[in-house]
Short mmCIF file of C-alpha atoms in Angstrom, two decimals:
data_model
loop_
_atom_site.label_atom_id
_atom_site.label_comp_id
_atom_site.label_asym_id
_atom_site.label_seq_id
_atom_site.Cartn_x
_atom_site.Cartn_y
_atom_site.Cartn_z
CA UNK A 596 96.35 116.62 94.50
CA UNK A 597 92.68 115.90 93.33
CA UNK A 598 90.37 114.56 96.01
CA UNK A 599 89.99 111.06 94.28
CA UNK A 600 93.79 110.87 94.11
CA UNK A 601 94.09 111.83 97.37
CA UNK A 602 91.62 109.21 98.78
CA UNK A 603 93.33 106.57 96.62
CA UNK A 604 96.60 107.48 97.99
CA UNK A 605 95.51 107.52 101.65
CA UNK A 606 93.98 103.98 101.03
CA UNK A 607 96.96 102.60 99.47
CA UNK A 608 98.92 103.79 102.53
CA UNK A 609 96.68 102.47 105.01
CA UNK A 610 97.22 98.87 103.08
CA UNK A 611 100.88 99.30 102.85
CA UNK A 612 100.70 100.10 107.00
CA UNK A 613 98.91 96.95 107.57
CA UNK A 614 101.28 94.81 105.39
CA UNK A 615 104.22 96.59 107.29
CA UNK A 616 102.66 95.44 110.54
CA UNK A 617 103.12 91.68 109.51
CA UNK A 618 106.73 92.05 108.12
CA UNK A 619 108.26 91.78 111.50
CA UNK A 620 111.44 90.69 113.47
CA UNK A 621 110.26 89.41 116.79
CA UNK A 622 112.22 90.77 119.53
CA UNK A 623 111.17 91.12 123.33
CA UNK A 624 108.58 93.43 124.09
CA UNK A 625 107.96 95.52 120.92
CA UNK A 626 108.50 93.82 117.74
CA UNK A 627 110.42 95.27 115.05
CA UNK A 628 108.04 96.18 111.91
CA UNK A 629 108.15 97.92 108.72
CA UNK A 630 105.34 100.40 110.28
CA UNK A 631 107.64 103.12 110.77
CA UNK A 632 108.71 103.12 107.15
CA UNK A 633 105.24 103.31 105.83
CA UNK A 634 103.84 105.65 108.29
CA UNK A 635 106.91 108.01 107.77
CA UNK A 636 106.41 107.92 103.95
CA UNK A 637 102.59 108.51 104.48
CA UNK A 638 103.32 111.74 106.12
CA UNK A 639 106.28 112.74 103.75
CA UNK A 640 104.21 112.17 100.34
CA UNK A 641 100.78 112.81 101.65
CA UNK A 642 101.52 115.63 103.73
CA UNK A 643 100.16 116.09 107.33
CA UNK A 644 96.49 115.69 106.67
CA UNK A 645 97.10 112.56 104.40
CA UNK A 646 99.58 110.89 106.59
CA UNK A 647 97.33 111.54 109.60
CA UNK A 648 94.14 110.32 107.80
CA UNK A 649 96.27 107.21 106.40
CA UNK A 650 97.51 105.86 110.02
CA UNK A 651 94.39 106.70 111.80
CA UNK A 652 92.24 104.79 109.24
CA UNK A 653 94.72 101.84 110.26
CA UNK A 654 94.17 102.36 113.70
CA UNK A 655 90.30 102.44 113.05
CA UNK A 656 90.26 99.37 111.20
CA UNK A 657 92.30 97.34 113.89
CA UNK A 658 90.09 98.69 116.87
CA UNK A 659 86.84 97.59 115.07
CA UNK A 660 88.14 94.21 115.29
CA UNK A 661 89.99 93.65 111.49
CA UNK A 662 93.23 91.79 112.63
CA UNK A 663 95.54 94.14 111.23
CA UNK A 664 97.70 95.32 114.25
CA UNK A 665 100.85 92.98 115.12
CA UNK A 666 98.97 90.98 117.39
CA UNK A 667 95.48 91.07 116.43
CA UNK A 668 92.56 93.86 116.57
CA UNK A 669 89.66 94.88 118.50
CA UNK A 670 88.98 97.63 120.97
CA UNK A 671 90.53 95.92 123.71
CA UNK A 672 93.80 96.27 121.95
CA UNK A 673 93.77 99.90 123.65
CA UNK A 674 95.19 98.00 126.89
CA UNK A 675 98.10 96.50 125.08
CA UNK A 676 101.06 98.38 126.25
CA UNK A 677 102.30 98.73 122.52
CA UNK A 678 99.17 100.34 121.42
CA UNK A 679 100.78 104.07 122.41
CA UNK A 680 102.91 103.38 119.27
CA UNK A 681 100.09 103.24 117.31
CA UNK A 682 98.95 106.36 118.42
CA UNK A 683 102.50 107.97 117.97
CA UNK A 684 102.19 106.78 114.06
CA UNK A 685 99.30 109.15 113.88
CA UNK A 686 100.96 111.97 115.46
CA UNK A 687 104.08 111.15 113.94
CA UNK A 688 103.10 111.14 110.56
CA UNK A 689 101.13 114.44 110.75
CA UNK A 690 104.33 115.90 112.04
CA UNK A 691 106.71 114.48 109.55
CA UNK A 692 103.87 115.83 106.62
CA UNK A 693 103.94 119.23 108.59
CA UNK A 694 107.67 119.81 108.35
CA UNK A 695 107.77 118.38 104.75
CA UNK A 696 104.90 120.69 103.66
CA UNK A 697 106.73 123.68 105.15
CA UNK A 698 109.95 123.00 103.58
CA UNK A 699 110.42 125.50 100.42
CA UNK A 700 113.18 123.31 98.88
CA UNK A 701 112.96 119.70 100.08
CA UNK A 702 116.15 118.30 100.36
CA UNK A 703 117.18 114.85 101.71
CA UNK A 704 118.73 116.72 104.78
CA UNK A 705 115.28 118.28 105.48
CA UNK A 706 113.45 115.10 104.62
CA UNK A 707 115.69 113.26 107.39
CA UNK A 708 114.86 115.77 110.08
CA UNK A 709 111.37 115.49 109.32
CA UNK A 710 111.34 111.80 109.58
CA UNK A 711 113.31 111.95 112.69
CA UNK A 712 110.81 114.33 114.34
CA UNK A 713 108.08 112.18 113.30
CA UNK A 714 110.09 108.97 115.06
CA UNK A 715 110.63 111.11 118.13
CA UNK A 716 106.85 111.57 118.42
CA UNK A 717 106.21 108.19 117.87
CA UNK A 718 108.70 106.80 120.51
CA UNK A 719 107.74 109.32 122.96
CA UNK A 720 103.93 108.38 122.86
CA UNK A 721 104.70 104.91 122.67
CA UNK A 722 106.92 104.86 125.47
CA UNK A 723 104.61 106.67 127.96
CA UNK A 724 101.69 104.88 126.86
CA UNK A 725 103.59 101.78 127.58
CA UNK A 726 104.78 102.47 131.10
CA UNK A 727 101.51 104.28 131.96
CA UNK A 728 99.22 100.97 130.61
CA UNK A 729 101.83 98.60 132.57
CA UNK A 730 101.82 100.47 135.74
CA UNK A 731 97.92 101.61 136.11
CA UNK A 732 95.98 99.16 133.85
CA UNK A 733 97.73 96.05 134.03
CA UNK A 734 99.04 96.47 137.40
CA UNK A 735 102.43 95.10 135.94
CA UNK A 736 104.92 98.12 136.37
CA UNK A 737 107.97 98.25 134.17
CA UNK A 738 111.20 99.87 135.38
CA UNK A 739 112.37 103.04 133.59
CA UNK A 740 115.60 101.09 132.46
CA UNK A 741 113.60 97.99 131.28
CA UNK A 742 111.36 100.52 129.57
CA UNK A 743 114.32 102.47 128.00
CA UNK A 744 116.18 99.01 126.83
CA UNK A 745 113.25 97.15 125.52
CA UNK A 746 111.17 99.88 124.10
CA UNK A 747 113.73 102.15 122.62
CA UNK A 748 117.62 100.71 122.47
CA UNK A 749 116.58 97.41 121.11
CA UNK A 750 114.41 98.87 118.19
CA UNK A 751 115.52 102.23 117.47
CA UNK A 752 118.49 101.28 115.52
CA UNK A 753 116.45 99.71 112.93
CA UNK A 754 113.77 102.53 112.75
CA UNK A 755 116.41 104.81 112.04
CA UNK A 756 117.52 102.80 109.21
CA UNK A 757 114.00 103.10 108.13
CA UNK A 758 114.00 107.01 108.49
CA UNK A 759 116.95 107.10 105.94
CA UNK A 760 115.27 105.04 103.58
CA UNK A 761 112.17 106.89 103.72
CA UNK A 762 114.08 109.90 103.18
CA UNK A 763 115.58 108.36 99.94
CA UNK A 764 112.32 107.09 98.73
CA UNK A 765 110.87 110.69 99.59
CA UNK A 766 113.41 112.29 97.29
CA UNK A 767 112.98 110.03 94.45
CA UNK A 768 108.85 109.76 94.74
CA UNK A 769 107.72 112.99 95.74
CA UNK A 770 108.45 114.72 92.53
CA UNK A 771 106.78 112.28 90.75
CA UNK A 772 103.69 112.69 92.83
CA UNK A 773 103.96 116.48 92.45
CA UNK A 774 104.12 115.67 88.65
CA UNK A 775 100.72 114.26 88.49
CA UNK A 776 99.01 116.79 90.92
CA UNK A 777 98.14 119.16 88.61
#
């Protein structure tokens, strides 16, 4: 991908992640959003580097005070228990992209595996961060069952569906992007 095209695609996915943050279904603790769809697609379509850059730009914009996160923005957002999911988006997009890059023949199944690997990282980082911030920074510990229920069980079914959708979209869109890379 040419440098200008790469930068435009990274900016596009940063914008899509921002939009995805505001398309949400409010549920207790962690709202269901379309961020997983767009961070996963960023990794799958732009590769590890592009996916990580797109999601890191999103995080940077929010941390400098632009209200792009689901509950606003600013550096103080690092004390929001859900901020770990934003960090997880960066790592998850990187891993998804890395797996997609290494696939010689990207089938739907391989794309889905890449998406699920990224999702596991998002949840692992998000839940650990949530637990640690609640316990040590906010001094309002959350029990492990409540953490598992509210931060995983209630939202993971929707995110699994988004990973499947991302695999379908990747299979359709990736050949088009590859066609224009030359």
